[in-house]
PDB file of C-alpha atoms and ligand atoms in Angstrom:
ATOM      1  CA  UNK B1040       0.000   0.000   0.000  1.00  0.00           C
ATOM      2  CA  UNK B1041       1.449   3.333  -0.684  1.00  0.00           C
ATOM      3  CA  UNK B1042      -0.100   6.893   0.837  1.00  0.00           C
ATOM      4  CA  UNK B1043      -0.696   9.520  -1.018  1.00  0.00           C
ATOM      5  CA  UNK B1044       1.570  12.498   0.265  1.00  0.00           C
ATOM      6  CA  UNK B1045      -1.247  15.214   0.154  1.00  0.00           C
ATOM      7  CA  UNK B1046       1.158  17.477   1.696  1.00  0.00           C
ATOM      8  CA  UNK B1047       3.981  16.872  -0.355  1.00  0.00           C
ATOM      9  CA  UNK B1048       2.059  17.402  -3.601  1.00  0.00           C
ATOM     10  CA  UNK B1049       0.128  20.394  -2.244  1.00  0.00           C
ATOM     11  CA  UNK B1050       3.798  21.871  -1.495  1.00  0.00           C
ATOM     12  CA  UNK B1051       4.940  21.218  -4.837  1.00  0.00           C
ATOM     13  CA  UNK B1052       1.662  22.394  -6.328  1.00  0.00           C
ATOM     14  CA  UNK B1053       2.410  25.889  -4.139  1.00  0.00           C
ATOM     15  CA  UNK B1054       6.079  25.722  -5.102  1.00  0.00           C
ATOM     16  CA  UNK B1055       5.075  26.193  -8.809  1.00  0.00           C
ATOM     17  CA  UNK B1056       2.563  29.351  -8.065  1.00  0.00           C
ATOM     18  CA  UNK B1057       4.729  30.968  -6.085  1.00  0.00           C
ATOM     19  CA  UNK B1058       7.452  31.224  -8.688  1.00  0.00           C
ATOM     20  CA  UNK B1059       4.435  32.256 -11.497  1.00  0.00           C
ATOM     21  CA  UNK B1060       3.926  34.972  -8.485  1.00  0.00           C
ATOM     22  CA  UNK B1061       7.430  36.125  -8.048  1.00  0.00           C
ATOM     23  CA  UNK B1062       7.375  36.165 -12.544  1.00  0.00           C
ATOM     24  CA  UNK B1063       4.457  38.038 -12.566  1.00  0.00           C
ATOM     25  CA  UNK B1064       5.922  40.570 -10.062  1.00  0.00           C
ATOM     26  CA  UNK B1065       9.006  40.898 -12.214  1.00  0.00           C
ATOM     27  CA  UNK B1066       6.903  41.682 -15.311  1.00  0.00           C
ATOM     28  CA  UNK B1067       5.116  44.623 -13.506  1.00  0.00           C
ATOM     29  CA  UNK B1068       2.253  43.087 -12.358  1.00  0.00           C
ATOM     30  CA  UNK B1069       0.911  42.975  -8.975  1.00  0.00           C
ATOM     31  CA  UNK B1070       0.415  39.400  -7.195  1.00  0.00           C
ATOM     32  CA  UNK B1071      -3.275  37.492  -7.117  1.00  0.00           C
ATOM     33  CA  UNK B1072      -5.417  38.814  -4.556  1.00  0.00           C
ATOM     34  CA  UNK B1073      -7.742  36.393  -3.109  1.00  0.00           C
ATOM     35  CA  UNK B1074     -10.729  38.139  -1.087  1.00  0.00           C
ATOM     36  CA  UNK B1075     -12.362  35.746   1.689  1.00  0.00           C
ATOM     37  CA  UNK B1076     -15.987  36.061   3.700  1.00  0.00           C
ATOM     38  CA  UNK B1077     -16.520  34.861   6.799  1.00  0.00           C
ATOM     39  CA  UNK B1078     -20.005  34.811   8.257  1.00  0.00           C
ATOM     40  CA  UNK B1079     -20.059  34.234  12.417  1.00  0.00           C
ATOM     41  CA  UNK B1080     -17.714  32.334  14.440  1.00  0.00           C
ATOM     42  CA  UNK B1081     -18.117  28.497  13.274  1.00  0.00           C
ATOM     43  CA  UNK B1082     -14.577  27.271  14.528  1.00  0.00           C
ATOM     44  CA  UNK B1083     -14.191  24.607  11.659  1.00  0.00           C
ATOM     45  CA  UNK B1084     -14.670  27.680   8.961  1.00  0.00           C
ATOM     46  CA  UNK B1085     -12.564  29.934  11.174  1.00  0.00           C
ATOM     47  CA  UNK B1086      -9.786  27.658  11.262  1.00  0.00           C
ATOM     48  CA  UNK B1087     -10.201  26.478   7.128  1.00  0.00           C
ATOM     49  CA  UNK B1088     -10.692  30.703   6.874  1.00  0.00           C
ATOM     50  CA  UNK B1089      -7.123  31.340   8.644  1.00  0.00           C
ATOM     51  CA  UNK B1090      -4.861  28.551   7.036  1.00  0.00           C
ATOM     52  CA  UNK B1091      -6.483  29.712   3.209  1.00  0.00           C
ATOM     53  CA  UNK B1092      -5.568  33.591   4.228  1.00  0.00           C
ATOM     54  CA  UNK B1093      -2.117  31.988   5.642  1.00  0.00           C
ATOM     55  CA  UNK B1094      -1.427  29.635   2.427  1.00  0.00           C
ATOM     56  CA  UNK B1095      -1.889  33.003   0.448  1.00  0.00           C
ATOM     57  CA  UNK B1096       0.863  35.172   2.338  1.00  0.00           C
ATOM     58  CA  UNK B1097       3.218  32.396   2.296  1.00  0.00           C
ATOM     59  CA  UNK B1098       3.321  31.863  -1.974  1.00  0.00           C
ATOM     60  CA  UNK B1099       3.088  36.010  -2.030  1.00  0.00           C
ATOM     61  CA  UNK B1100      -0.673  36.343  -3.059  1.00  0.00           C
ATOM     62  CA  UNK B1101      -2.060  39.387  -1.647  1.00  0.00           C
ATOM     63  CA  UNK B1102      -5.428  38.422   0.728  1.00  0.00           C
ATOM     64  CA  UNK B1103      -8.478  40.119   2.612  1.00  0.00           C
ATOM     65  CA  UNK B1104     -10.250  38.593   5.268  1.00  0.00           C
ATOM     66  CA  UNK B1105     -13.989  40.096   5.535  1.00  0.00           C
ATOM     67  CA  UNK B1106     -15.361  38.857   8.799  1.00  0.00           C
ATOM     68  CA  UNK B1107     -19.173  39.858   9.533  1.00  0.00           C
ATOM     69  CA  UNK B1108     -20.914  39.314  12.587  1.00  0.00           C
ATOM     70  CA  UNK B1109     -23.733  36.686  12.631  1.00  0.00           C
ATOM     71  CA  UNK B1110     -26.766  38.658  12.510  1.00  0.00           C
ATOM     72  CA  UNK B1111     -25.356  40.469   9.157  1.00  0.00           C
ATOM     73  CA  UNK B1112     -28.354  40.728   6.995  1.00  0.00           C
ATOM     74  CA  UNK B1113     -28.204  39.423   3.570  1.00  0.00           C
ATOM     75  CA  UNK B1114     -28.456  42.706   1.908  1.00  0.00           C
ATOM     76  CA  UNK B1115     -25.201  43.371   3.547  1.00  0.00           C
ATOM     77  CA  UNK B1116     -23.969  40.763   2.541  1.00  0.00           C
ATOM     78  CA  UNK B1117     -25.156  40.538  -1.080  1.00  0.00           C
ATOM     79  CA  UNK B1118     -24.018  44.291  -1.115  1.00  0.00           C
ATOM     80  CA  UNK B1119     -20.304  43.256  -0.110  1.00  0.00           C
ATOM     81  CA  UNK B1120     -20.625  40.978  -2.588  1.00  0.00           C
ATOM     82  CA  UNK B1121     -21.686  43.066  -5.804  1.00  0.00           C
ATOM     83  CA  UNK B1122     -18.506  45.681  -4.288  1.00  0.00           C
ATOM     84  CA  UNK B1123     -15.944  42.416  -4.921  1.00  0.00           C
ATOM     85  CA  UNK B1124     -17.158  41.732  -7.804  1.00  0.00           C
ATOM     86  CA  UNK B1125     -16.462  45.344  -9.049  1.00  0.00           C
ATOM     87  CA  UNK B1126     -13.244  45.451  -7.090  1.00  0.00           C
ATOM     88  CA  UNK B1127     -10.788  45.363 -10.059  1.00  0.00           C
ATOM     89  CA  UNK B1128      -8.154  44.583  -6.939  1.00  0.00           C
ATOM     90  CA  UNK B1129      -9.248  41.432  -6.271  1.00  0.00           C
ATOM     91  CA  UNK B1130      -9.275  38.575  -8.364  1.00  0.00           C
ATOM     92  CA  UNK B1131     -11.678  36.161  -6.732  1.00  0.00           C
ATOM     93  CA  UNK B1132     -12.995  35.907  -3.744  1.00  0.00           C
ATOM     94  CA  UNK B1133     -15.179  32.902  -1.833  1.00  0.00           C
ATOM     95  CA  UNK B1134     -17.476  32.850   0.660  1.00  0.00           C
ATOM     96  CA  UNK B1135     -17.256  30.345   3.690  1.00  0.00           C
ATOM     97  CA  UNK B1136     -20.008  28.320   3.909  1.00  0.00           C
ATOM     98  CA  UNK B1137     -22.158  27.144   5.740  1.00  0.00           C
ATOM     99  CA  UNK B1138     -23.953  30.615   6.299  1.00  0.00           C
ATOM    100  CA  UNK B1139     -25.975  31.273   9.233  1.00  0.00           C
ATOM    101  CA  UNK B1140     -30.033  29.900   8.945  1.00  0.00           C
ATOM    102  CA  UNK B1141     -31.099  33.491   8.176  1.00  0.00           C
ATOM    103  CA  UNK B1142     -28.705  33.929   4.678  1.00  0.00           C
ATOM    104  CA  UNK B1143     -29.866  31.745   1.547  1.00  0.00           C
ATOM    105  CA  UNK B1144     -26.799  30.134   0.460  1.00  0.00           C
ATOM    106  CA  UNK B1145     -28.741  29.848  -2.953  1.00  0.00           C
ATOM    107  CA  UNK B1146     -28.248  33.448  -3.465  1.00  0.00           C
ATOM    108  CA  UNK B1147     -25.204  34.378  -1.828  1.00  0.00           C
ATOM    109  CA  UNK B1148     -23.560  31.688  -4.120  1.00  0.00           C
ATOM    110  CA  UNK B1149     -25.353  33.040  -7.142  1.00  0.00           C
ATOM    111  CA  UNK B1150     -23.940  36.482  -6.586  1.00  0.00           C
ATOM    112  CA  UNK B1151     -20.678  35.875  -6.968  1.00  0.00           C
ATOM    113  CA  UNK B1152     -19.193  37.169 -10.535  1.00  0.00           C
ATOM    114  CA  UNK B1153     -18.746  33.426 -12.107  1.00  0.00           C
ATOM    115  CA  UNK B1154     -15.264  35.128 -13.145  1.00  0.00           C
ATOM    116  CA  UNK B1155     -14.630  35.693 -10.119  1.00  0.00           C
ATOM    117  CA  UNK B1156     -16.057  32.548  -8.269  1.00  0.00           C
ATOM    118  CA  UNK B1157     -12.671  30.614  -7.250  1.00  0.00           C
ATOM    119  CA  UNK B1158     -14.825  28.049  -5.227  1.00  0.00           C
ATOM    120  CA  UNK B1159     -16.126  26.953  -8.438  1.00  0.00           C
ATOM    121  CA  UNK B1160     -20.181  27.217  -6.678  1.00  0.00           C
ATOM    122  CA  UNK B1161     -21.676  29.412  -9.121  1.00  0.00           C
ATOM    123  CA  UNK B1162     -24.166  27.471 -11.154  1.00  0.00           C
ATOM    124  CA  UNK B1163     -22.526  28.741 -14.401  1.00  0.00           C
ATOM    125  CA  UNK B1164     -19.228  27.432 -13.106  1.00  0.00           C
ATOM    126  CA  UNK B1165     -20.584  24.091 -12.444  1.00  0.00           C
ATOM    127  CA  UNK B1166     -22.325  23.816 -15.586  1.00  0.00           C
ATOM    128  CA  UNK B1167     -19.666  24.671 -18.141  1.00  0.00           C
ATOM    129  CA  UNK B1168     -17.745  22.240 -15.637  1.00  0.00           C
ATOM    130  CA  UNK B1169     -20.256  19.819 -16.314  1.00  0.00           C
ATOM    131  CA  UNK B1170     -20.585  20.119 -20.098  1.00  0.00           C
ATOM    132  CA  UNK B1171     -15.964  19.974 -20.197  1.00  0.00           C
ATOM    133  CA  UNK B1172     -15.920  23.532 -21.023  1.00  0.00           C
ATOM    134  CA  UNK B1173     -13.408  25.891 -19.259  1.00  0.00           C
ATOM    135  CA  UNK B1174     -14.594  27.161 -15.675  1.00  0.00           C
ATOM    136  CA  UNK B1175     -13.368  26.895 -12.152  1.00  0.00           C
ATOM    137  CA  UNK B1176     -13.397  23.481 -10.696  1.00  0.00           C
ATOM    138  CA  UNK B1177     -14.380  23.836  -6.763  1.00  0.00           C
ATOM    139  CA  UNK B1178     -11.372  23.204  -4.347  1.00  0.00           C
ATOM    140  CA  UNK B1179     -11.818  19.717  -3.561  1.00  0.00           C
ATOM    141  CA  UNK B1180     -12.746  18.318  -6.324  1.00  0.00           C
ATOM    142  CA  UNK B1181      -9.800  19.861  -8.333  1.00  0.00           C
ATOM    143  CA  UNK B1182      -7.090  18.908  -5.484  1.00  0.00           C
ATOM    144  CA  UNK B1183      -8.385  14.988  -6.157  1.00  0.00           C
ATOM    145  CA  UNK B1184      -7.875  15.358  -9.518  1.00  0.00           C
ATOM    146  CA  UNK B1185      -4.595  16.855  -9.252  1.00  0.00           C
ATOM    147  CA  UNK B1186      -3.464  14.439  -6.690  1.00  0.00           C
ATOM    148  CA  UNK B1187      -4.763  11.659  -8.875  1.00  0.00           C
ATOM    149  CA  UNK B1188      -2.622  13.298 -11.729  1.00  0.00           C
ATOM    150  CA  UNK B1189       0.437  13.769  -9.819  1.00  0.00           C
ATOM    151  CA  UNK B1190       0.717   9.971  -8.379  1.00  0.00           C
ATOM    152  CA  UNK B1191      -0.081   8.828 -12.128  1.00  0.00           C
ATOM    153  CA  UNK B1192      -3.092   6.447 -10.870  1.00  0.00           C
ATOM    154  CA  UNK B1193      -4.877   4.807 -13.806  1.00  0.00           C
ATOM    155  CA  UNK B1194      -8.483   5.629 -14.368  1.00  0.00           C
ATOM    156  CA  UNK B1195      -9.322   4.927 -18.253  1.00  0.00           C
ATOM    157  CA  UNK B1196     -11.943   2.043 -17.866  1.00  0.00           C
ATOM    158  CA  UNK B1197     -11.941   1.774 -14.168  1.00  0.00           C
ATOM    159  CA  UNK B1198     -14.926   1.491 -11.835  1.00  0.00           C
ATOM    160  CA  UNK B1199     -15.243   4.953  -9.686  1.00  0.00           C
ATOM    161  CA  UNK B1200     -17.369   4.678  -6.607  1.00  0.00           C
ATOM    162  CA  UNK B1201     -18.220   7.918  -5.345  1.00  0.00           C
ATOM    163  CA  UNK B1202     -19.716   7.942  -1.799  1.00  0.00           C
ATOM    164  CA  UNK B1203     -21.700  10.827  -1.108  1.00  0.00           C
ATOM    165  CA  UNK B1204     -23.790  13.276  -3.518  1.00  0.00           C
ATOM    166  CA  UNK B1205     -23.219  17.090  -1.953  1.00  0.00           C
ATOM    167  CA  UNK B1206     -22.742  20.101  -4.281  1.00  0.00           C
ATOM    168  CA  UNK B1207     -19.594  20.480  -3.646  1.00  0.00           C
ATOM    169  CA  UNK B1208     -17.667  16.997  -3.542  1.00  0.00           C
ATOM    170  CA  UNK B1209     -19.636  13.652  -4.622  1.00  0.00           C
ATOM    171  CA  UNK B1210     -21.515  15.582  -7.347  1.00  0.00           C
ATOM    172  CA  UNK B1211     -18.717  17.817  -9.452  1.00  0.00           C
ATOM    173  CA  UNK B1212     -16.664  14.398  -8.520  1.00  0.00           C
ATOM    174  CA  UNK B1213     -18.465  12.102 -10.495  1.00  0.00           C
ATOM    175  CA  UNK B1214     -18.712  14.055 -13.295  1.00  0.00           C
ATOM    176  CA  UNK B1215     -15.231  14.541 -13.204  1.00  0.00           C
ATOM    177  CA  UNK B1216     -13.722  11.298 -13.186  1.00  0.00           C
ATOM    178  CA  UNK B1217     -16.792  10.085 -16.225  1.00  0.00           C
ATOM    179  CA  UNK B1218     -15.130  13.095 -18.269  1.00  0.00           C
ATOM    180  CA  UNK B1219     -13.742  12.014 -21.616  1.00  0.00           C
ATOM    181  CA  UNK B1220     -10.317  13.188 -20.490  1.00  0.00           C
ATOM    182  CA  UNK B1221      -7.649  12.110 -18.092  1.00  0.00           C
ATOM    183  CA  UNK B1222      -8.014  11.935 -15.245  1.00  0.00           C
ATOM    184  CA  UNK B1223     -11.215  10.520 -15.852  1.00  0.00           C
ATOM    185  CA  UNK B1224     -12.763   7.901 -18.561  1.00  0.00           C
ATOM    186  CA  UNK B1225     -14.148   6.437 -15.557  1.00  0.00           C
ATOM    187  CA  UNK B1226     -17.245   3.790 -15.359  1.00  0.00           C
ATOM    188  CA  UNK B1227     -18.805   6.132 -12.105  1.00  0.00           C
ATOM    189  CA  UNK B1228     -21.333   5.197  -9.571  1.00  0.00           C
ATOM    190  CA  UNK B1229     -22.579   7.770  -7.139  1.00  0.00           C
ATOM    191  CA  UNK B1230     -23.792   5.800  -3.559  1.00  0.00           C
ATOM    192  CA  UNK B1231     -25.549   7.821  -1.119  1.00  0.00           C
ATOM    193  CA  UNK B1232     -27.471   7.186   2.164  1.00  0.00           C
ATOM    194  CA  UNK B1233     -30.624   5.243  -0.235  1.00  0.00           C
ATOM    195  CA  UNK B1234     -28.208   3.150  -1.542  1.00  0.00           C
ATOM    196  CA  UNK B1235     -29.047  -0.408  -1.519  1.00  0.00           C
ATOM    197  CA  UNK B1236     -26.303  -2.791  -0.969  1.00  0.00           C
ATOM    198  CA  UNK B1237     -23.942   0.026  -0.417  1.00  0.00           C
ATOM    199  CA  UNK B1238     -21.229  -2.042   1.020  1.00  0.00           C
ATOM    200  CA  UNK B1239     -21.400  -4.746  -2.370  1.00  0.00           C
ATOM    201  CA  UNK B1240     -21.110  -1.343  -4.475  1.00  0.00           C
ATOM    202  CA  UNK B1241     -18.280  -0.079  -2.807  1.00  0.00           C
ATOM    203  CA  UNK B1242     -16.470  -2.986  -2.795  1.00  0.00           C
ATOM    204  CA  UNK B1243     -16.843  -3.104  -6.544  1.00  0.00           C
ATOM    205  CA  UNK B1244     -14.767   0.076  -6.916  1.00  0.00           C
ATOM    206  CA  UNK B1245     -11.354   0.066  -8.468  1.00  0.00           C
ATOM    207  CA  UNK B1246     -11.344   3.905  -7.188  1.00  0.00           C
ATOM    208  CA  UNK B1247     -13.604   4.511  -3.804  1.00  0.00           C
ATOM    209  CA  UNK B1248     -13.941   8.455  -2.960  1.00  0.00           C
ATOM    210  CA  UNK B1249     -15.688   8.912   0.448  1.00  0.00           C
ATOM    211  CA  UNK B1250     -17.078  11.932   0.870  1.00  0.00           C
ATOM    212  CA  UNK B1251     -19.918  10.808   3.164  1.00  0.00           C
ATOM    213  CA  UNK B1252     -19.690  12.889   6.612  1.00  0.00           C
ATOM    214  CA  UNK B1253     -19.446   9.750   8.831  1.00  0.00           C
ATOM    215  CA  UNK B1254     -16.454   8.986  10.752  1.00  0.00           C
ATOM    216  CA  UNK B1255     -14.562   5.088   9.732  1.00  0.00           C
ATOM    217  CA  UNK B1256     -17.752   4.644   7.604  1.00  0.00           C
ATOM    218  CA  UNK B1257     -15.903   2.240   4.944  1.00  0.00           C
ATOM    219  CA  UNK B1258     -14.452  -0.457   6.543  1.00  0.00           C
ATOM    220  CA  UNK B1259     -12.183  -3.251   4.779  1.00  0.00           C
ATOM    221  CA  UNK B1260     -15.267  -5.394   3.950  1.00  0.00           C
ATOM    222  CA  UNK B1261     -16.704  -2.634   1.654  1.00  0.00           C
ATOM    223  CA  UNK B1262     -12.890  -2.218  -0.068  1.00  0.00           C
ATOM    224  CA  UNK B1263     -11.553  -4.457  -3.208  1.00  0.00           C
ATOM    225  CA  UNK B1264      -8.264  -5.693  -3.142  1.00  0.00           C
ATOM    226  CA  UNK B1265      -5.465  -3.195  -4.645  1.00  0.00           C
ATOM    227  CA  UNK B1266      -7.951  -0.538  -4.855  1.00  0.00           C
ATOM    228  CA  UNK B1267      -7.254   3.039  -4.367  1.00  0.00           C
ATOM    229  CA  UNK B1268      -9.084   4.816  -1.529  1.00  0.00           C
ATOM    230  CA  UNK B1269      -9.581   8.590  -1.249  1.00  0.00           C
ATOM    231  CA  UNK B1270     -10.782   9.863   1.926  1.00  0.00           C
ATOM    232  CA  UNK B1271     -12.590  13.116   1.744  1.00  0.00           C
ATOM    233  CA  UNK B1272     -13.954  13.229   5.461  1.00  0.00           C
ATOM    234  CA  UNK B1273     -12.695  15.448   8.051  1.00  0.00           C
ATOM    235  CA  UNK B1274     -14.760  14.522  10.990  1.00  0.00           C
ATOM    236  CA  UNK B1275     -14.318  15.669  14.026  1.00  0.00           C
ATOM    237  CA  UNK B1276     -14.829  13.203  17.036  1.00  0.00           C
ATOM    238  CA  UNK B1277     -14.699  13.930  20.692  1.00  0.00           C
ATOM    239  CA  UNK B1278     -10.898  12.534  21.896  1.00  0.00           C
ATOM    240  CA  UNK B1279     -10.363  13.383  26.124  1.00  0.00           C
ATOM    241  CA  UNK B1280      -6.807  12.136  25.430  1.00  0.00           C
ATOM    242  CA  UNK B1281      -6.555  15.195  23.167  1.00  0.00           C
ATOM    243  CA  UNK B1282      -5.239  18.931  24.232  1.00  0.00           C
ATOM    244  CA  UNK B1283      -8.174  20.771  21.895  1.00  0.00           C
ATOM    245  CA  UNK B1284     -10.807  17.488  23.245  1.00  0.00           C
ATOM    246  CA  UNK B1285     -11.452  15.836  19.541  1.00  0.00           C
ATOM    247  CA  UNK B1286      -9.397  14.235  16.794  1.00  0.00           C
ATOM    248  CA  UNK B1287      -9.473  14.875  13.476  1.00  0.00           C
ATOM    249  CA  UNK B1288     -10.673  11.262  11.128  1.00  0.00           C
ATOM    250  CA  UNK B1289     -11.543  10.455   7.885  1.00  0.00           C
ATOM    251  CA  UNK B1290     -15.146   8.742   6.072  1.00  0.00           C
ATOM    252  CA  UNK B1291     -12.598   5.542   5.980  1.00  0.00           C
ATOM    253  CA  UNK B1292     -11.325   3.751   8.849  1.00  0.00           C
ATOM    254  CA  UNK B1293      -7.493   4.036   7.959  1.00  0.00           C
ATOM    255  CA  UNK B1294      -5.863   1.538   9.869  1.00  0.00           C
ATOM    256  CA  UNK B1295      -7.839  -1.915   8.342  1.00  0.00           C
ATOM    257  CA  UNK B1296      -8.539  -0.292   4.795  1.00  0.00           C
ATOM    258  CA  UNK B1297      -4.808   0.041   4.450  1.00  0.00           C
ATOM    259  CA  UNK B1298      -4.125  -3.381   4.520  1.00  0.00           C
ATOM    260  CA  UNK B1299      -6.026  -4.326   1.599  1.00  0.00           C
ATOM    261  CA  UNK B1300      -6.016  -1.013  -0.644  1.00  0.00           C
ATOM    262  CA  UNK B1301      -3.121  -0.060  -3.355  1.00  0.00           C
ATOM    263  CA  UNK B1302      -3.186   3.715  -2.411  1.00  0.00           C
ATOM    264  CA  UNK B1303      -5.293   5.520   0.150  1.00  0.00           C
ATOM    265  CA  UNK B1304      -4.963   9.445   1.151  1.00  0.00           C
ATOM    266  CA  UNK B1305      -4.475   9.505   5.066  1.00  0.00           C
ATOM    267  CA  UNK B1306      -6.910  12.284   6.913  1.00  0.00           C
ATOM    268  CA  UNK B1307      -5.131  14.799   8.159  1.00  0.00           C
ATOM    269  CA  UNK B1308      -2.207  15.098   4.907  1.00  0.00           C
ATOM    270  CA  UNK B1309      -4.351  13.764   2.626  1.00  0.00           C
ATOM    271  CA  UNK B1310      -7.336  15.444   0.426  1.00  0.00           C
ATOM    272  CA  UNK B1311      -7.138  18.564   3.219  1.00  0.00           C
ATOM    273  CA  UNK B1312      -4.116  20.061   1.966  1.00  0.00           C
ATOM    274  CA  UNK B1313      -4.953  19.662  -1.432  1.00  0.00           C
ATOM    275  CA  UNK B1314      -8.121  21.546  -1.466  1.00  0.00           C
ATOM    276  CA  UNK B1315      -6.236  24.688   0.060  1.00  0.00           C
ATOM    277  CA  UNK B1316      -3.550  24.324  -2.724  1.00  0.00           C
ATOM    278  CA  UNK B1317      -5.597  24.091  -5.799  1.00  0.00           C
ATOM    279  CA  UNK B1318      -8.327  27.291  -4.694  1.00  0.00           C
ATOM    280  CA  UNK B1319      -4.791  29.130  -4.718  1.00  0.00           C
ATOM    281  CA  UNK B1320      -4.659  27.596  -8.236  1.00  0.00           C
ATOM    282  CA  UNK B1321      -8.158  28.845  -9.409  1.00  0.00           C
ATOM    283  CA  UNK B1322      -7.055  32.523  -7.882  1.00  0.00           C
ATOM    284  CA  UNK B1323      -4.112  32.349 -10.330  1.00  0.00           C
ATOM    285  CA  UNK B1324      -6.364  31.187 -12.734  1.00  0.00           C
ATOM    286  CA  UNK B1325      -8.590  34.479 -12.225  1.00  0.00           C
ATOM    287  CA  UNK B1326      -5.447  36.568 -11.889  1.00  0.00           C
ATOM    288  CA  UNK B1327      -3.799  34.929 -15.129  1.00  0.00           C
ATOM    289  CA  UNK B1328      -6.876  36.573 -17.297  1.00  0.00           C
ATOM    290  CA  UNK B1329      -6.641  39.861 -15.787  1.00  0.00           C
ATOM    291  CA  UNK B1330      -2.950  40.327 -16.929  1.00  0.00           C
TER     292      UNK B1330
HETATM  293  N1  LIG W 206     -17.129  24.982   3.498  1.00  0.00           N
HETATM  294  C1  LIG W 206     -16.583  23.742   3.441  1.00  0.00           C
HETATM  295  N2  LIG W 206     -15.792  23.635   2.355  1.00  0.00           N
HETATM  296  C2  LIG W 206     -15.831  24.821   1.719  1.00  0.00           C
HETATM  297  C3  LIG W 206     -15.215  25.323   0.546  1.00  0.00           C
HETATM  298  O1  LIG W 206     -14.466  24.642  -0.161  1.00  0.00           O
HETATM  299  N3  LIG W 206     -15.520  26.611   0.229  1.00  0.00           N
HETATM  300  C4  LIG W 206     -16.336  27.369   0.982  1.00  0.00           C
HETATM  301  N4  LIG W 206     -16.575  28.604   0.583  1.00  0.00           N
HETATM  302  N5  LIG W 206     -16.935  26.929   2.068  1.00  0.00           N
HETATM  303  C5  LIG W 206     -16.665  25.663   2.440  1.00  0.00           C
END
């Protein structure tokens, strides 16, 4: 079994934009600026909030950090919006989700500038993404695909289990790995909570990406022999033994899945870092057009 070195690959993935940053400086122009909007306090999207505005400074990308109160209205909010999207400064900009009950995330996303919609949400985004036509691919998605790319996995003709149907992993997932393209050429099943014999379907993947929500869901009697296993999941589950009182685990229980699998992304180092990486790739994708 060999891991995938999310980490590693993200590095080398941030290695290459910050020299296209330090190139584009030479040449006159001034570095991507990636805009960010956090709603409330959540502590997960705090924390994801503060290591995308960190991952920024350290390749050179210029970032903002907009952070509302709670009980911001969605005028406000809409209103911030339409100012980013006018902001010839910025280059793209995302906004942390989830929002709080009172904010229609329906809306919010569909006010973002698709040009200017690094998280790939916009429904224009996810179409043209959809029909193989140039848009922004959302973070995690794209960082699979990359990772996929970099370890050279085979895909052409292989069965792709996706676990898990959200907007913003299982579904843009599946269509990516069915594309006619590599990576992709994929035979794809999508299995979701009314799945019937979920397990037998899982274990029929030659690729199995959980993106479920549930802590050690797939277990080695849902895995195939030599398979490769990507882990999406970043549950949180209460740990005493712990300083912060939880520990950080994957849709796939690691240690028993290993033994049987041919490659499998650990959580944390695996799919995390490579999400981070590649929405730093979509902002020098924005920035690129405006040069
Ligand atoms: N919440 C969880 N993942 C994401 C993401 O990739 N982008 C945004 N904006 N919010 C998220």
């Amino acid at each position: 079994m060999q891991q995938f070195d999310g980490k590693a690959i993200s590095k080398q993935l941030r290695d290459e934009l910050a020299e296209e940053v330090q190139q584009m400086v030479v040449e006159g122009h001034r570095p991507p600026h990636l805009a960010v909007i956090l709603v409330g306090s959540n502590a997960a999207s705090e924390t994801y909030v503060n290591a995308k505005v960190k991952a920024c400074k350290a390749i050179g990308y210029e970032s903002s950090l907009l952070h509302f109160p709670p009980e911001i209205s969605q005028t406000m909010l809409l209103n911030t919006i339409d100012e980013l999207n006018e902001n010839e400064d910025i280059d793209g900009f995302i906004v942390q989700l989830p929002l709080p009950d009172h904010i229609d995330s329906k809306t919010v996303i569909e006010r973002v500038l698709p040009a200017k919609d690094v998280d790939g949400f916009h429904p224009i985004n996810v179409g043209k993404m959809a029909l193989g036509l140039d848009a922004f691919i959302s973070a995690t998605p794209g960082g699979i695909v990359e990772l996929i790319k970099r370890y050279d996995i085979e895909t052409e003709g292989k069965h792709c289990v996706v676990l898990g149907r959200s907007n913003i992993v299982g579904g843009p997932m599946s269509i990516l790995m069915r594309r006619n393209t590599y990576p992709g050429n994929c035979t794809v099943t999508i299995a979701h909570s009314r799945t019937k014999n979920i397990k037998e379907v899982c274990k029929s993947a030659d690729i199995l990406i959980a993106a479920i929500g549930k802590p050690d869901y797939v277990t080695a009697d849902m895995v195939k022999e030599g398979a490769v296993v990507i882990d999406v999941g970043i549950n949180r589950v209460d740990d005493a033994s712990r300083e912060r009182g939880y520990r950080l685990t994957g849709d796939v229980a690691y240690a028993e899945v290993a033994e049987i699998c041919s490659y499998i992304t650990p959580v944390p180092g695996g799919v995390g870092p490579m999400t981070i990486a590649y929405l730093l790739n979509n902002t020098m994708i924005a920035a690129r057009k405006r040069k």
